[in-house]
Amino acid sequence: MAQQANIAAQTAFGEAVVSGNLDALDEIVAPHSIDHDPAPGQGPGPEGYKDMFGELREAFPDLNVQVEHLLATDDELAFAYVISGTHLGPLMGRPATGKKVSYRGMQISRFDSDGKLVERWGSSDELGMLRQLGLAAL
């Protein structure tokens, strides 16, 4: 049963990010949650995720996250995903390019007994994304 609850929580997290309803993260992420691979300047807990994904959604208003593979235990999920979107807003101090991107990532999420995200480890191909936008040399 814990596996299904964790999958539901992770699904709700993804839906909050894609829809832009980032306040929903307050119900999904524990206040003391730790991101072991935070974005530059990302703070802890739900606010850190809201800030980070808020900036990403500003840069990519049509942001989409597609989970391609998922493994679950009673307290952890591991999944591979593809992020896609159109660069229509500022990103890392750079103006919009209007270009579309699609890049891969992987994440491991750990949940507490209340089904809240308490730890995250992850990596996405941000260099590949910057290259697609013409913002990084090949």
mmCIF file of N, CA and C in Angstrom:
data_model
loop_
_atom_site.group_PDB
_atom_site.id
_atom_site.type_symbol
_atom_site.label_atom_id
_atom_site.label_comp_id
_atom_site.label_asym_id
_atom_site.label_seq_id
_atom_site.Cartn_x
_atom_site.Cartn_y
_atom_site.Cartn_z
ATOM 1 N N MET A 1 0.819 -1.198 0.000
ATOM 2 C CA MET A 1 0.000 0.000 0.000
ATOM 3 C C MET A 1 0.861 1.259 0.000
ATOM 4 N N ALA A 2 1.992 1.250 0.713
ATOM 5 C CA ALA A 2 2.876 2.420 0.760
ATOM 6 C C ALA A 2 3.384 2.766 -0.635
ATOM 7 N N GLN A 3 3.663 1.749 -1.440
ATOM 8 C CA GLN A 3 4.133 2.015 -2.800
ATOM 9 C C GLN A 3 3.117 2.834 -3.575
ATOM 10 N N GLN A 4 1.849 2.452 -3.501
ATOM 11 C CA GLN A 4 0.806 3.172 -4.230
ATOM 12 C C GLN A 4 0.648 4.599 -3.703
ATOM 13 N N ALA A 5 0.760 4.788 -2.393
ATOM 14 C CA ALA A 5 0.656 6.133 -1.813
ATOM 15 C C ALA A 5 1.811 7.004 -2.281
ATOM 16 N N ASN A 6 3.005 6.426 -2.359
ATOM 17 C CA ASN A 6 4.166 7.187 -2.810
ATOM 18 C C ASN A 6 4.069 7.523 -4.291
ATOM 19 N N ILE A 7 3.575 6.584 -5.076
ATOM 20 C CA ILE A 7 3.361 6.855 -6.504
ATOM 21 C C ILE A 7 2.338 7.977 -6.656
ATOM 22 N N ALA A 8 1.285 7.943 -5.854
ATOM 23 C CA ALA A 8 0.263 8.993 -5.911
ATOM 24 C C ALA A 8 0.858 10.353 -5.525
ATOM 25 N N ALA A 9 1.704 10.366 -4.493
ATOM 26 C CA ALA A 9 2.335 11.623 -4.074
ATOM 27 C C ALA A 9 3.271 12.150 -5.155
ATOM 28 N N GLN A 10 4.055 11.266 -5.757
ATOM 29 C CA GLN A 10 4.972 11.700 -6.813
ATOM 30 C C GLN A 10 4.194 12.174 -8.035
ATOM 31 N N THR A 11 3.093 11.500 -8.345
ATOM 32 C CA THR A 11 2.238 11.918 -9.457
ATOM 33 C C THR A 11 1.657 13.299 -9.178
ATOM 34 N N ALA A 12 1.203 13.537 -7.948
ATOM 35 C CA ALA A 12 0.660 14.851 -7.571
ATOM 36 C C ALA A 12 1.748 15.929 -7.656
ATOM 37 N N PHE A 13 2.976 15.585 -7.291
ATOM 38 C CA PHE A 13 4.104 16.514 -7.409
ATOM 39 C C PHE A 13 4.274 16.919 -8.868
ATOM 40 N N GLY A 14 4.324 15.926 -9.753
ATOM 41 C CA GLY A 14 4.482 16.202 -11.181
ATOM 42 C C GLY A 14 3.340 17.022 -11.740
ATOM 43 N N GLU A 15 2.121 16.718 -11.312
ATOM 44 C CA GLU A 15 0.964 17.475 -11.790
ATOM 45 C C GLU A 15 1.018 18.922 -11.321
ATOM 46 N N ALA A 16 1.492 19.152 -10.089
ATOM 47 C CA ALA A 16 1.629 20.517 -9.574
ATOM 48 C C ALA A 16 2.634 21.303 -10.404
ATOM 49 N N VAL A 17 3.744 20.657 -10.757
ATOM 50 C CA VAL A 17 4.777 21.321 -11.552
ATOM 51 C C VAL A 17 4.259 21.635 -12.953
ATOM 52 N N VAL A 18 3.657 20.665 -13.609
ATOM 53 C CA VAL A 18 3.193 20.849 -14.987
ATOM 54 C C VAL A 18 2.046 21.870 -15.054
ATOM 55 N N SER A 19 1.150 21.841 -14.078
ATOM 56 C CA SER A 19 -0.006 22.749 -14.096
ATOM 57 C C SER A 19 0.355 24.152 -13.622
ATOM 58 N N GLY A 20 1.447 24.265 -12.884
ATOM 59 C CA GLY A 20 1.817 25.554 -12.302
ATOM 60 C C GLY A 20 1.172 25.803 -10.955
ATOM 61 N N ASN A 21 0.430 24.836 -10.430
ATOM 62 C CA ASN A 21 -0.194 24.954 -9.112
ATOM 63 C C ASN A 21 0.831 24.574 -8.046
ATOM 64 N N LEU A 22 1.865 25.388 -7.915
ATOM 65 C CA LEU A 22 2.991 25.035 -7.057
ATOM 66 C C LEU A 22 2.652 25.079 -5.571
ATOM 67 N N ASP A 23 1.582 25.770 -5.184
ATOM 68 C CA ASP A 23 1.176 25.765 -3.775
ATOM 69 C C ASP A 23 0.774 24.367 -3.323
ATOM 70 N N ALA A 24 0.392 23.503 -4.258
ATOM 71 C CA ALA A 24 0.052 22.113 -3.913
ATOM 72 C C ALA A 24 1.255 21.375 -3.324
ATOM 73 N N LEU A 25 2.465 21.857 -3.590
ATOM 74 C CA LEU A 25 3.667 21.204 -3.055
ATOM 75 C C LEU A 25 3.719 21.278 -1.532
ATOM 76 N N ASP A 26 3.007 22.237 -0.937
ATOM 77 C CA ASP A 26 2.960 22.331 0.529
ATOM 78 C C ASP A 26 2.373 21.066 1.143
ATOM 79 N N GLU A 27 1.471 20.401 0.420
ATOM 80 C CA GLU A 27 0.826 19.185 0.921
ATOM 81 C C GLU A 27 1.607 17.922 0.584
ATOM 82 N N ILE A 28 2.582 18.024 -0.308
ATOM 83 C CA ILE A 28 3.296 16.857 -0.821
ATOM 84 C C ILE A 28 4.711 16.748 -0.268
ATOM 85 N N VAL A 29 5.323 17.890 0.016
ATOM 86 C CA VAL A 29 6.720 17.942 0.450
ATOM 87 C C VAL A 29 6.780 18.274 1.937
ATOM 88 N N ALA A 30 7.527 17.469 2.695
ATOM 89 C CA ALA A 30 7.705 17.729 4.125
ATOM 90 C C ALA A 30 8.489 19.031 4.322
ATOM 91 N N PRO A 31 8.171 19.795 5.367
ATOM 92 C CA PRO A 31 8.859 21.065 5.604
ATOM 93 C C PRO A 31 10.374 20.915 5.724
ATOM 94 N N HIS A 32 10.833 19.799 6.227
ATOM 95 C CA HIS A 32 12.272 19.556 6.442
ATOM 96 C C HIS A 32 12.903 18.770 5.286
ATOM 97 N N SER A 33 12.192 18.649 4.179
ATOM 98 C CA SER A 33 12.681 17.879 3.033
ATOM 99 C C SER A 33 14.044 18.374 2.573
ATOM 100 N N ILE A 34 14.893 17.432 2.191
ATOM 101 C CA ILE A 34 16.253 17.735 1.733
ATOM 102 C C ILE A 34 16.376 17.348 0.264
ATOM 103 N N ASP A 35 16.882 18.280 -0.539
ATOM 104 C CA ASP A 35 17.198 17.991 -1.936
ATOM 105 C C ASP A 35 18.718 17.850 -2.002
ATOM 106 N N HIS A 36 19.193 16.644 -2.271
ATOM 107 C CA HIS A 36 20.634 16.389 -2.306
ATOM 108 C C HIS A 36 21.297 16.924 -3.581
ATOM 109 N N ASP A 37 20.501 17.308 -4.555
ATOM 110 C CA ASP A 37 21.010 17.881 -5.812
ATOM 111 C C ASP A 37 20.218 19.144 -6.136
ATOM 112 N N PRO A 38 20.284 20.165 -5.269
ATOM 113 C CA PRO A 38 19.452 21.348 -5.480
ATOM 114 C C PRO A 38 19.940 22.194 -6.644
ATOM 115 N N ALA A 39 19.015 22.962 -7.187
ATOM 116 C CA ALA A 39 19.371 23.964 -8.198
ATOM 117 C C ALA A 39 20.149 25.074 -7.492
ATOM 118 N N PRO A 40 20.950 25.838 -8.217
ATOM 119 C CA PRO A 40 21.670 26.942 -7.587
ATOM 120 C C PRO A 40 20.704 27.881 -6.850
ATOM 121 N N GLY A 41 20.979 28.121 -5.581
ATOM 122 C CA GLY A 41 20.156 29.015 -4.774
ATOM 123 C C GLY A 41 18.877 28.413 -4.247
ATOM 124 N N GLN A 42 18.615 27.130 -4.525
ATOM 125 C CA GLN A 42 17.371 26.494 -4.079
ATOM 126 C C GLN A 42 17.400 26.299 -2.576
ATOM 127 N N GLY A 43 16.370 26.786 -1.898
ATOM 128 C CA GLY A 43 16.241 26.613 -0.460
ATOM 129 C C GLY A 43 15.630 25.272 -0.114
ATOM 130 N N PRO A 44 15.460 24.994 1.179
ATOM 131 C CA PRO A 44 14.911 23.708 1.619
ATOM 132 C C PRO A 44 13.384 23.654 1.540
ATOM 133 N N GLY A 45 12.866 22.450 1.668
ATOM 134 C CA GLY A 45 11.438 22.214 1.795
ATOM 135 C C GLY A 45 10.605 22.636 0.603
ATOM 136 N N PRO A 46 9.296 22.748 0.822
ATOM 137 C CA PRO A 46 8.387 23.075 -0.271
ATOM 138 C C PRO A 46 8.718 24.413 -0.937
ATOM 139 N N GLU A 47 9.121 25.405 -0.150
ATOM 140 C CA GLU A 47 9.417 26.725 -0.719
ATOM 141 C C GLU A 47 10.558 26.653 -1.720
ATOM 142 N N GLY A 48 11.571 25.841 -1.424
ATOM 143 C CA GLY A 48 12.688 25.683 -2.347
ATOM 144 C C GLY A 48 12.238 25.104 -3.676
ATOM 145 N N TYR A 49 11.374 24.090 -3.610
ATOM 146 C CA TYR A 49 10.852 23.498 -4.844
ATOM 147 C C TYR A 49 9.957 24.483 -5.588
ATOM 148 N N LYS A 50 9.133 25.230 -4.848
ATOM 149 C CA LYS A 50 8.239 26.196 -5.492
ATOM 150 C C LYS A 50 9.047 27.278 -6.208
ATOM 151 N N ASP A 51 10.091 27.771 -5.564
ATOM 152 C CA ASP A 51 10.940 28.787 -6.196
ATOM 153 C C ASP A 51 11.612 28.238 -7.451
ATOM 154 N N MET A 52 12.212 27.055 -7.328
ATOM 155 C CA MET A 52 12.948 26.471 -8.450
ATOM 156 C C MET A 52 12.024 26.165 -9.625
ATOM 157 N N PHE A 53 10.893 25.507 -9.354
ATOM 158 C CA PHE A 53 9.981 25.177 -10.445
ATOM 159 C C PHE A 53 9.242 26.414 -10.950
ATOM 160 N N GLY A 54 9.059 27.421 -10.115
ATOM 161 C CA GLY A 54 8.474 28.678 -10.564
ATOM 162 C C GLY A 54 9.349 29.335 -11.621
ATOM 163 N N GLU A 55 10.661 29.352 -11.378
ATOM 164 C CA GLU A 55 11.597 29.911 -12.357
ATOM 165 C C GLU A 55 11.601 29.081 -13.645
ATOM 166 N N LEU A 56 11.576 27.763 -13.503
ATOM 167 C CA LEU A 56 11.579 26.897 -14.683
ATOM 168 C C LEU A 56 10.301 27.093 -15.502
ATOM 169 N N ARG A 57 9.159 27.230 -14.818
ATOM 170 C CA ARG A 57 7.893 27.441 -15.528
ATOM 171 C C ARG A 57 7.838 28.826 -16.164
ATOM 172 N N GLU A 58 8.509 29.808 -15.570
ATOM 173 C CA GLU A 58 8.568 31.127 -16.196
ATOM 174 C C GLU A 58 9.352 31.044 -17.509
ATOM 175 N N ALA A 59 10.430 30.281 -17.489
ATOM 176 C CA ALA A 59 11.243 30.107 -18.698
ATOM 177 C C ALA A 59 10.537 29.230 -19.724
ATOM 178 N N PHE A 60 9.811 28.220 -19.254
ATOM 179 C CA PHE A 60 9.123 27.255 -20.128
ATOM 180 C C PHE A 60 7.654 27.162 -19.705
ATOM 181 N N PRO A 61 6.809 28.111 -20.114
ATOM 182 C CA PRO A 61 5.411 28.098 -19.675
ATOM 183 C C PRO A 61 4.642 26.835 -20.077
ATOM 184 N N ASP A 62 5.094 26.158 -21.139
ATOM 185 C CA ASP A 62 4.440 24.924 -21.576
ATOM 186 C C ASP A 62 5.189 23.689 -21.067
ATOM 187 N N LEU A 63 5.901 23.853 -19.971
ATOM 188 C CA LEU A 63 6.706 22.778 -19.380
ATOM 189 C C LEU A 63 5.902 21.493 -19.251
ATOM 190 N N ASN A 64 6.518 20.392 -19.650
ATOM 191 C CA ASN A 64 5.900 19.081 -19.500
ATOM 192 C C ASN A 64 6.945 18.115 -18.959
ATOM 193 N N VAL A 65 6.523 17.231 -18.081
ATOM 194 C CA VAL A 65 7.387 16.191 -17.534
ATOM 195 C C VAL A 65 6.697 14.863 -17.800
ATOM 196 N N GLN A 66 7.361 14.006 -18.551
ATOM 197 C CA GLN A 66 6.803 12.700 -18.902
ATOM 198 C C GLN A 66 7.634 11.614 -18.240
ATOM 199 N N VAL A 67 7.038 10.865 -17.325
ATOM 200 C CA VAL A 67 7.731 9.753 -16.679
ATOM 201 C C VAL A 67 7.771 8.589 -17.655
ATOM 202 N N GLU A 68 8.972 8.064 -17.871
ATOM 203 C CA GLU A 68 9.134 6.963 -18.820
ATOM 204 C C GLU A 68 9.330 5.614 -18.145
ATOM 205 N N HIS A 69 9.873 5.620 -16.938
ATOM 206 C CA HIS A 69 10.110 4.361 -16.236
ATOM 207 C C HIS A 69 10.053 4.638 -14.747
ATOM 208 N N LEU A 70 9.426 3.745 -13.984
ATOM 209 C CA LEU A 70 9.223 3.951 -12.560
ATOM 210 C C LEU A 70 9.448 2.651 -11.809
ATOM 211 N N LEU A 71 10.207 2.724 -10.725
ATOM 212 C CA LEU A 71 10.393 1.608 -9.797
ATOM 213 C C LEU A 71 10.036 2.102 -8.409
ATOM 214 N N ALA A 72 9.333 1.289 -7.632
ATOM 215 C CA ALA A 72 8.897 1.724 -6.311
ATOM 216 C C ALA A 72 9.184 0.669 -5.254
ATOM 217 N N THR A 73 9.573 1.139 -4.067
ATOM 218 C CA THR A 73 9.644 0.304 -2.874
ATOM 219 C C THR A 73 8.651 0.902 -1.879
ATOM 220 N N ASP A 74 8.682 0.439 -0.639
ATOM 221 C CA ASP A 74 7.728 0.968 0.338
ATOM 222 C C ASP A 74 7.989 2.423 0.708
ATOM 223 N N ASP A 75 9.227 2.903 0.568
ATOM 224 C CA ASP A 75 9.478 4.301 0.927
ATOM 225 C C ASP A 75 10.245 5.095 -0.126
ATOM 226 N N GLU A 76 10.580 4.478 -1.256
ATOM 227 C CA GLU A 76 11.323 5.190 -2.288
ATOM 228 C C GLU A 76 10.754 4.922 -3.680
ATOM 229 N N LEU A 77 10.946 5.923 -4.536
ATOM 230 C CA LEU A 77 10.625 5.794 -5.954
ATOM 231 C C LEU A 77 11.857 6.188 -6.742
ATOM 232 N N ALA A 78 12.116 5.477 -7.811
ATOM 233 C CA ALA A 78 13.148 5.866 -8.768
ATOM 234 C C ALA A 78 12.470 5.951 -10.119
ATOM 235 N N PHE A 79 12.747 7.042 -10.834
ATOM 236 C CA PHE A 79 12.104 7.162 -12.134
ATOM 237 C C PHE A 79 12.968 7.943 -13.111
ATOM 238 N N ALA A 80 12.769 7.610 -14.378
ATOM 239 C CA ALA A 80 13.407 8.316 -15.487
ATOM 240 C C ALA A 80 12.321 9.130 -16.168
ATOM 241 N N TYR A 81 12.692 10.321 -16.614
ATOM 242 C CA TYR A 81 11.697 11.214 -17.191
ATOM 243 C C TYR A 81 12.293 12.028 -18.336
ATOM 244 N N VAL A 82 11.394 12.668 -19.088
ATOM 245 C CA VAL A 82 11.777 13.613 -20.137
ATOM 246 C C VAL A 82 11.076 14.924 -19.830
ATOM 247 N N ILE A 83 11.839 16.009 -19.797
ATOM 248 C CA ILE A 83 11.302 17.356 -19.650
ATOM 249 C C ILE A 83 11.298 17.994 -21.029
ATOM 250 N N SER A 84 10.195 18.656 -21.357
ATOM 251 C CA SER A 84 10.136 19.362 -22.638
ATOM 252 C C SER A 84 9.423 20.691 -22.437
ATOM 253 N N GLY A 85 9.666 21.592 -23.367
ATOM 254 C CA GLY A 85 9.004 22.888 -23.313
ATOM 255 C C GLY A 85 9.605 23.843 -24.325
ATOM 256 N N THR A 86 9.004 25.027 -24.394
ATOM 257 C CA THR A 86 9.451 26.071 -25.303
ATOM 258 C C THR A 86 9.989 27.227 -24.474
ATOM 259 N N HIS A 87 11.186 27.660 -24.785
ATOM 260 C CA HIS A 87 11.865 28.705 -24.016
ATOM 261 C C HIS A 87 11.276 30.075 -24.361
ATOM 262 N N LEU A 88 10.305 30.515 -23.542
ATOM 263 C CA LEU A 88 9.585 31.757 -23.815
ATOM 264 C C LEU A 88 9.801 32.826 -22.748
ATOM 265 N N GLY A 89 10.628 32.527 -21.742
ATOM 266 C CA GLY A 89 10.899 33.489 -20.680
ATOM 267 C C GLY A 89 12.361 33.428 -20.278
ATOM 268 N N PRO A 90 12.796 34.339 -19.404
ATOM 269 C CA PRO A 90 14.199 34.375 -19.008
ATOM 270 C C PRO A 90 14.632 33.080 -18.303
ATOM 271 N N LEU A 91 15.873 32.699 -18.551
ATOM 272 C CA LEU A 91 16.451 31.501 -17.944
ATOM 273 C C LEU A 91 17.900 31.794 -17.582
ATOM 274 N N MET A 92 18.210 31.704 -16.297
ATOM 275 C CA MET A 92 19.578 31.934 -15.825
ATOM 276 C C MET A 92 20.125 33.267 -16.334
ATOM 277 N N GLY A 93 19.278 34.278 -16.332
ATOM 278 C CA GLY A 93 19.694 35.594 -16.771
ATOM 279 C C GLY A 93 19.746 35.790 -18.277
ATOM 280 N N ARG A 94 19.350 34.794 -19.019
ATOM 281 C CA ARG A 94 19.359 34.875 -20.490
ATOM 282 C C ARG A 94 17.935 35.064 -21.009
ATOM 283 N N PRO A 95 17.765 35.887 -22.056
ATOM 284 C CA PRO A 95 16.422 36.088 -22.603
ATOM 285 C C PRO A 95 15.919 34.851 -23.346
ATOM 286 N N ALA A 96 14.621 34.834 -23.555
ATOM 287 C CA ALA A 96 13.974 33.722 -24.259
ATOM 288 C C ALA A 96 14.540 33.569 -25.670
ATOM 289 N N THR A 97 14.662 32.324 -26.099
ATOM 290 C CA THR A 97 15.141 32.022 -27.450
ATOM 291 C C THR A 97 14.005 31.585 -28.372
ATOM 292 N N GLY A 98 12.877 31.182 -27.794
ATOM 293 C CA GLY A 98 11.773 30.664 -28.593
ATOM 294 C C GLY A 98 11.983 29.230 -29.050
ATOM 295 N N LYS A 99 13.102 28.620 -28.637
ATOM 296 C CA LYS A 99 13.413 27.254 -29.075
ATOM 297 C C LYS A 99 12.752 26.225 -28.167
ATOM 298 N N LYS A 100 12.443 25.081 -28.772
ATOM 299 C CA LYS A 100 11.901 23.948 -28.029
ATOM 300 C C LYS A 100 13.047 23.081 -27.526
ATOM 301 N N VAL A 101 12.861 22.502 -26.341
ATOM 302 C CA VAL A 101 13.851 21.596 -25.776
ATOM 303 C C VAL A 101 13.179 20.299 -25.344
ATOM 304 N N SER A 102 13.985 19.267 -25.264
ATOM 305 C CA SER A 102 13.574 17.981 -24.720
ATOM 306 C C SER A 102 14.830 17.339 -24.154
ATOM 307 N N TYR A 103 14.819 17.064 -22.844
ATOM 308 C CA TYR A 103 16.006 16.478 -22.218
ATOM 309 C C TYR A 103 15.599 15.526 -21.097
ATOM 310 N N ARG A 104 16.493 14.597 -20.824
ATOM 311 C CA ARG A 104 16.221 13.500 -19.889
ATOM 312 C C ARG A 104 16.756 13.781 -18.489
ATOM 313 N N GLY A 105 16.172 13.044 -17.548
ATOM 314 C CA GLY A 105 16.643 13.095 -16.175
ATOM 315 C C GLY A 105 16.236 11.834 -15.436
ATOM 316 N N MET A 106 16.805 11.693 -14.240
ATOM 317 C CA MET A 106 16.467 10.571 -13.352
ATOM 318 C C MET A 106 16.380 11.110 -11.940
ATOM 319 N N GLN A 107 15.534 10.473 -11.136
ATOM 320 C CA GLN A 107 15.352 10.931 -9.766
ATOM 321 C C GLN A 107 15.051 9.755 -8.856
ATOM 322 N N ILE A 108 15.497 9.889 -7.613
ATOM 323 C CA ILE A 108 15.102 8.984 -6.533
ATOM 324 C C ILE A 108 14.449 9.864 -5.472
ATOM 325 N N SER A 109 13.258 9.482 -5.054
ATOM 326 C CA SER A 109 12.525 10.225 -4.031
ATOM 327 C C SER A 109 12.267 9.291 -2.859
ATOM 328 N N ARG A 110 12.456 9.817 -1.630
ATOM 329 C CA ARG A 110 12.141 9.044 -0.425
ATOM 330 C C ARG A 110 11.003 9.739 0.311
ATOM 331 N N PHE A 111 10.047 8.933 0.771
ATOM 332 C CA PHE A 111 8.852 9.441 1.430
ATOM 333 C C PHE A 111 8.788 8.970 2.874
ATOM 334 N N ASP A 112 8.158 9.774 3.737
ATOM 335 C CA ASP A 112 7.956 9.361 5.126
ATOM 336 C C ASP A 112 6.659 8.563 5.243
ATOM 337 N N SER A 113 6.315 8.167 6.460
ATOM 338 C CA SER A 113 5.128 7.325 6.665
ATOM 339 C C SER A 113 3.824 8.077 6.372
ATOM 340 N N ASP A 114 3.883 9.404 6.286
ATOM 341 C CA ASP A 114 2.708 10.203 5.926
ATOM 342 C C ASP A 114 2.600 10.424 4.420
ATOM 343 N N GLY A 115 3.537 9.832 3.649
ATOM 344 C CA GLY A 115 3.515 9.977 2.202
ATOM 345 C C GLY A 115 4.055 11.304 1.706
ATOM 346 N N LYS A 116 4.850 11.986 2.539
ATOM 347 C CA LYS A 116 5.438 13.265 2.132
ATOM 348 C C LYS A 116 6.887 13.063 1.708
ATOM 349 N N LEU A 117 7.285 13.810 0.678
ATOM 350 C CA LEU A 117 8.655 13.759 0.176
ATOM 351 C C LEU A 117 9.605 14.315 1.240
ATOM 352 N N VAL A 118 10.591 13.493 1.638
ATOM 353 C CA VAL A 118 11.554 13.935 2.649
ATOM 354 C C VAL A 118 12.983 14.030 2.107
ATOM 355 N N GLU A 119 13.274 13.315 1.024
ATOM 356 C CA GLU A 119 14.595 13.402 0.406
ATOM 357 C C GLU A 119 14.468 13.195 -1.096
ATOM 358 N N ARG A 120 15.359 13.870 -1.830
ATOM 359 C CA ARG A 120 15.396 13.726 -3.281
ATOM 360 C C ARG A 120 16.842 13.726 -3.747
ATOM 361 N N TRP A 121 17.138 12.808 -4.649
ATOM 362 C CA TRP A 121 18.411 12.779 -5.363
ATOM 363 C C TRP A 121 18.045 12.791 -6.834
ATOM 364 N N GLY A 122 18.723 13.579 -7.634
ATOM 365 C CA GLY A 122 18.345 13.603 -9.034
ATOM 366 C C GLY A 122 19.385 14.252 -9.909
ATOM 367 N N SER A 123 19.202 14.025 -11.183
ATOM 368 C CA SER A 123 20.092 14.611 -12.173
ATOM 369 C C SER A 123 19.331 14.722 -13.487
ATOM 370 N N SER A 124 19.472 15.873 -14.136
ATOM 371 C CA SER A 124 18.897 16.031 -15.471
ATOM 372 C C SER A 124 19.968 16.623 -16.381
ATOM 373 N N ASP A 125 19.782 16.430 -17.657
ATOM 374 C CA ASP A 125 20.769 16.859 -18.648
ATOM 375 C C ASP A 125 20.614 18.358 -18.935
ATOM 376 N N GLU A 126 20.950 19.178 -17.947
ATOM 377 C CA GLU A 126 20.824 20.623 -18.104
ATOM 378 C C GLU A 126 21.782 21.159 -19.158
ATOM 379 N N LEU A 127 22.969 20.562 -19.272
ATOM 380 C CA LEU A 127 23.902 21.000 -20.313
ATOM 381 C C LEU A 127 23.292 20.743 -21.696
ATOM 382 N N GLY A 128 22.659 19.584 -21.863
ATOM 383 C CA GLY A 128 21.995 19.279 -23.122
ATOM 384 C C GLY A 128 20.889 20.278 -23.422
ATOM 385 N N MET A 129 20.142 20.665 -22.395
ATOM 386 C CA MET A 129 19.090 21.664 -22.558
ATOM 387 C C MET A 129 19.687 22.993 -22.988
ATOM 388 N N LEU A 130 20.762 23.429 -22.341
ATOM 389 C CA LEU A 130 21.409 24.697 -22.701
ATOM 390 C C LEU A 130 21.972 24.652 -24.121
ATOM 391 N N ARG A 131 22.500 23.512 -24.520
ATOM 392 C CA ARG A 131 22.998 23.362 -25.896
ATOM 393 C C ARG A 131 21.874 23.474 -26.911
ATOM 394 N N GLN A 132 20.716 22.848 -26.603
ATOM 395 C CA GLN A 132 19.572 22.939 -27.503
ATOM 396 C C GLN A 132 19.100 24.377 -27.677
ATOM 397 N N LEU A 133 19.277 25.177 -26.618
ATOM 398 C CA LEU A 133 18.876 26.582 -26.666
ATOM 399 C C LEU A 133 19.943 27.481 -27.286
ATOM 400 N N GLY A 134 21.118 26.910 -27.564
ATOM 401 C CA GLY A 134 22.217 27.708 -28.096
ATOM 402 C C GLY A 134 22.889 28.549 -27.023
ATOM 403 N N LEU A 135 22.722 28.169 -25.760
ATOM 404 C CA LEU A 135 23.284 28.933 -24.650
ATOM 405 C C LEU A 135 24.547 28.304 -24.085
ATOM 406 N N ALA A 136 24.987 27.193 -24.655
ATOM 407 C CA ALA A 136 26.226 26.531 -24.252
ATOM 408 C C ALA A 136 26.912 25.976 -25.503
ATOM 409 N N ALA A 137 28.213 26.068 -25.507
ATOM 410 C CA ALA A 137 28.974 25.568 -26.662
ATOM 411 C C ALA A 137 28.922 24.052 -26.711
ATOM 412 N N LEU A 138 29.038 23.517 -27.917
ATOM 413 C CA LEU A 138 29.080 22.061 -28.082
ATOM 414 C C LEU A 138 30.363 21.538 -27.629
#
